[in-house]
């Protein structure tokens, strides 16, 4: 009888998942491979990181706007001002958070090319999860690694000019 000299291999770690939640008609759970369904964009970015100085990287991924638009944000797309009340909260697995407005990513307003990066410097991010990349930012404070939740929110209490009672 022969014995196998191969060692048992442990299963590959699961793919990181990103939850799209909030005021969406089609909330979803997406992996990095799922994000390849959208057109891919490439950017070279330089930003100042508080902990490691100036960083230079190449990123690839879909535009955040395209992914969120397809999730069906609950606003009237024909009414531009209706879109302005929507906020986008992005959270990473490490607890880091960033907040954007819909106007920042909307082509009718700032049209910022914000990416959900699926690769950095040619390395896929399948297991680590996508990264939020804001090429227009000079510092990296809103760069989020390992995104696990994006919440789109347009519903909050009416604001009042009266102070606390």
Short mmCIF file of C-alpha atoms in Angstrom, two decimals:
data_model
loop_
_atom_site.label_atom_id
_atom_site.label_comp_id
_atom_site.label_asym_id
_atom_site.label_seq_id
_atom_site.Cartn_x
_atom_site.Cartn_y
_atom_site.Cartn_z
CA UNK A 1 0.00 0.00 0.00
CA UNK A 2 1.23 3.40 -0.80
CA UNK A 3 0.76 6.38 1.41
CA UNK A 4 -0.06 9.79 0.10
CA UNK A 5 2.70 12.30 0.71
CA UNK A 6 0.46 15.26 0.07
CA UNK A 7 -0.56 17.28 3.04
CA UNK A 8 -4.17 18.17 3.52
CA UNK A 9 -4.79 21.74 2.49
CA UNK A 10 -6.97 24.05 4.45
CA UNK A 11 -9.79 25.67 2.52
CA UNK A 12 -9.13 29.11 1.09
CA UNK A 13 -10.43 31.94 3.25
CA UNK A 14 -13.81 33.22 2.11
CA UNK A 15 -14.10 36.20 -0.18
CA UNK A 16 -14.72 39.49 1.58
CA UNK A 17 -18.29 40.78 1.26
CA UNK A 18 -19.60 44.31 0.99
CA UNK A 19 -23.20 45.09 2.06
CA UNK A 20 -25.09 47.84 0.23
CA UNK A 21 -27.79 49.02 2.64
CA UNK A 22 -30.09 51.91 3.42
CA UNK A 23 -32.52 53.75 1.17
CA UNK A 24 -32.06 51.40 -1.78
CA UNK A 25 -34.61 49.56 -3.91
CA UNK A 26 -32.12 46.71 -4.39
CA UNK A 27 -29.83 46.29 -1.36
CA UNK A 28 -27.13 43.74 -2.06
CA UNK A 29 -24.15 41.79 -0.80
CA UNK A 30 -21.23 41.96 -3.23
CA UNK A 31 -17.77 40.43 -3.46
CA UNK A 32 -14.80 41.80 -5.40
CA UNK A 33 -15.53 39.40 -8.30
CA UNK A 34 -19.12 40.76 -8.37
CA UNK A 35 -17.74 44.29 -8.83
CA UNK A 36 -16.20 43.27 -12.17
CA UNK A 37 -19.74 43.38 -13.63
CA UNK A 38 -19.43 47.17 -13.88
CA UNK A 39 -17.08 49.04 -16.25
CA UNK A 40 -13.58 49.16 -14.78
CA UNK A 41 -11.61 52.39 -14.41
CA UNK A 42 -7.92 52.85 -13.65
CA UNK A 43 -6.39 55.73 -11.70
CA UNK A 44 -2.94 56.62 -10.38
CA UNK A 45 -3.25 58.28 -7.00
CA UNK A 46 -0.86 60.11 -4.69
CA UNK A 47 -2.04 60.98 -1.21
CA UNK A 48 -0.50 61.92 2.09
CA UNK A 49 -1.04 59.25 4.74
CA UNK A 50 -0.74 60.41 8.37
CA UNK A 51 1.03 57.19 9.42
CA UNK A 52 3.26 56.39 6.43
CA UNK A 53 3.76 59.59 4.45
CA UNK A 54 3.08 60.12 0.76
CA UNK A 55 1.69 57.04 -0.99
CA UNK A 56 1.62 56.38 -4.76
CA UNK A 57 -0.65 53.61 -6.04
CA UNK A 58 -2.54 52.46 -9.09
CA UNK A 59 -6.13 51.35 -8.52
CA UNK A 60 -8.68 49.58 -10.68
CA UNK A 61 -12.43 49.25 -10.10
CA UNK A 62 -15.91 50.48 -10.87
CA UNK A 63 -17.16 53.95 -10.06
CA UNK A 64 -19.02 54.12 -6.75
CA UNK A 65 -21.77 56.08 -8.53
CA UNK A 66 -22.38 53.26 -11.04
CA UNK A 67 -22.65 50.58 -8.36
CA UNK A 68 -24.96 52.64 -6.12
CA UNK A 69 -27.11 53.84 -9.03
CA UNK A 70 -27.76 50.20 -9.97
CA UNK A 71 -28.81 49.48 -6.36
CA UNK A 72 -31.69 51.94 -6.88
CA UNK A 73 -31.32 54.84 -4.45
CA UNK A 74 -34.79 55.94 -3.40
CA UNK A 75 -34.87 59.40 -4.89
CA UNK A 76 -36.54 60.83 -7.96
CA UNK A 77 -33.68 60.90 -10.52
CA UNK A 78 -35.47 63.60 -12.52
CA UNK A 79 -35.42 65.95 -9.51
CA UNK A 80 -31.82 67.04 -9.01
CA UNK A 81 -32.43 68.59 -5.60
CA UNK A 82 -33.96 65.35 -4.35
CA UNK A 83 -30.55 63.69 -4.83
CA UNK A 84 -28.80 66.34 -2.73
CA UNK A 85 -30.24 65.07 0.54
CA UNK A 86 -28.56 61.66 0.23
CA UNK A 87 -25.48 60.77 2.26
CA UNK A 88 -23.18 57.80 1.69
CA UNK A 89 -21.50 56.25 4.74
CA UNK A 90 -18.64 53.84 4.03
CA UNK A 91 -17.19 51.53 6.70
CA UNK A 92 -14.14 49.29 6.61
CA UNK A 93 -13.51 46.05 8.46
CA UNK A 94 -10.98 47.90 10.64
CA UNK A 95 -13.65 50.33 11.91
CA UNK A 96 -12.53 53.26 9.72
CA UNK A 97 -15.45 55.33 8.37
CA UNK A 98 -15.93 58.04 5.75
CA UNK A 99 -18.92 60.08 4.70
CA UNK A 100 -19.67 61.40 1.21
CA UNK A 101 -22.63 63.21 -0.28
CA UNK A 102 -24.46 61.99 -3.37
CA UNK A 103 -23.60 65.33 -5.01
CA UNK A 104 -19.88 64.47 -4.84
CA UNK A 105 -20.28 61.42 -7.09
CA UNK A 106 -23.25 62.52 -9.23
CA UNK A 107 -22.37 63.47 -12.85
CA UNK A 108 -24.79 66.44 -12.63
CA UNK A 109 -22.82 67.91 -9.71
CA UNK A 110 -19.16 67.28 -8.72
CA UNK A 111 -18.80 64.05 -10.76
CA UNK A 112 -15.84 62.91 -8.64
CA UNK A 113 -14.34 59.65 -10.00
CA UNK A 114 -14.65 57.80 -6.69
CA UNK A 115 -13.73 54.13 -7.12
CA UNK A 116 -14.58 50.91 -5.37
CA UNK A 117 -11.14 49.50 -6.06
CA UNK A 118 -10.92 45.77 -6.80
CA UNK A 119 -7.16 45.89 -7.32
CA UNK A 120 -4.17 47.89 -6.11
CA UNK A 121 -0.91 48.00 -8.06
CA UNK A 122 -2.01 44.93 -10.04
CA UNK A 123 -2.87 42.88 -6.94
CA UNK A 124 -6.50 41.70 -6.64
CA UNK A 125 -8.37 42.53 -3.44
CA UNK A 126 -10.64 39.44 -3.46
CA UNK A 127 -9.93 38.39 0.12
CA UNK A 128 -9.21 41.82 1.63
CA UNK A 129 -12.29 43.49 0.17
CA UNK A 130 -12.67 46.57 -2.00
CA UNK A 131 -11.14 49.93 -1.16
CA UNK A 132 -12.70 53.38 -1.37
CA UNK A 133 -10.45 55.56 -3.54
CA UNK A 134 -11.00 59.31 -3.90
CA UNK A 135 -8.42 60.50 -6.45
CA UNK A 136 -9.32 64.14 -5.81
CA UNK A 137 -8.40 63.98 -2.09
CA UNK A 138 -4.86 65.13 -1.20
CA UNK A 139 -4.82 63.26 2.09
CA UNK A 140 -5.76 59.64 2.55
CA UNK A 141 -8.16 60.11 5.47
CA UNK A 142 -11.21 59.04 3.42
CA UNK A 143 -9.40 56.09 1.84
CA UNK A 144 -11.12 53.02 3.30
CA UNK A 145 -9.61 49.53 3.05
CA UNK A 146 -11.62 46.34 3.35
CA UNK A 147 -15.01 47.99 2.85
CA UNK A 148 -17.70 45.87 4.47
CA UNK A 149 -20.71 48.26 4.47
CA UNK A 150 -21.92 51.16 2.36
CA UNK A 151 -25.10 52.80 3.62
CA UNK A 152 -27.05 55.23 1.46
CA UNK A 153 -29.29 57.46 3.57
CA UNK A 154 -31.78 60.10 2.53
CA UNK A 155 -34.23 59.82 5.38
CA UNK A 156 -33.61 61.80 8.49
CA UNK A 157 -35.86 63.95 10.65
CA UNK A 158 -36.95 67.34 9.41
CA UNK A 159 -34.59 70.06 10.38
CA UNK A 160 -35.79 73.02 12.33
CA UNK A 161 -34.37 76.48 12.92
CA UNK A 162 -35.43 76.24 16.55
CA UNK A 163 -32.76 75.32 19.04
CA UNK A 164 -33.12 72.66 21.71
CA UNK A 165 -36.08 73.32 23.98
#
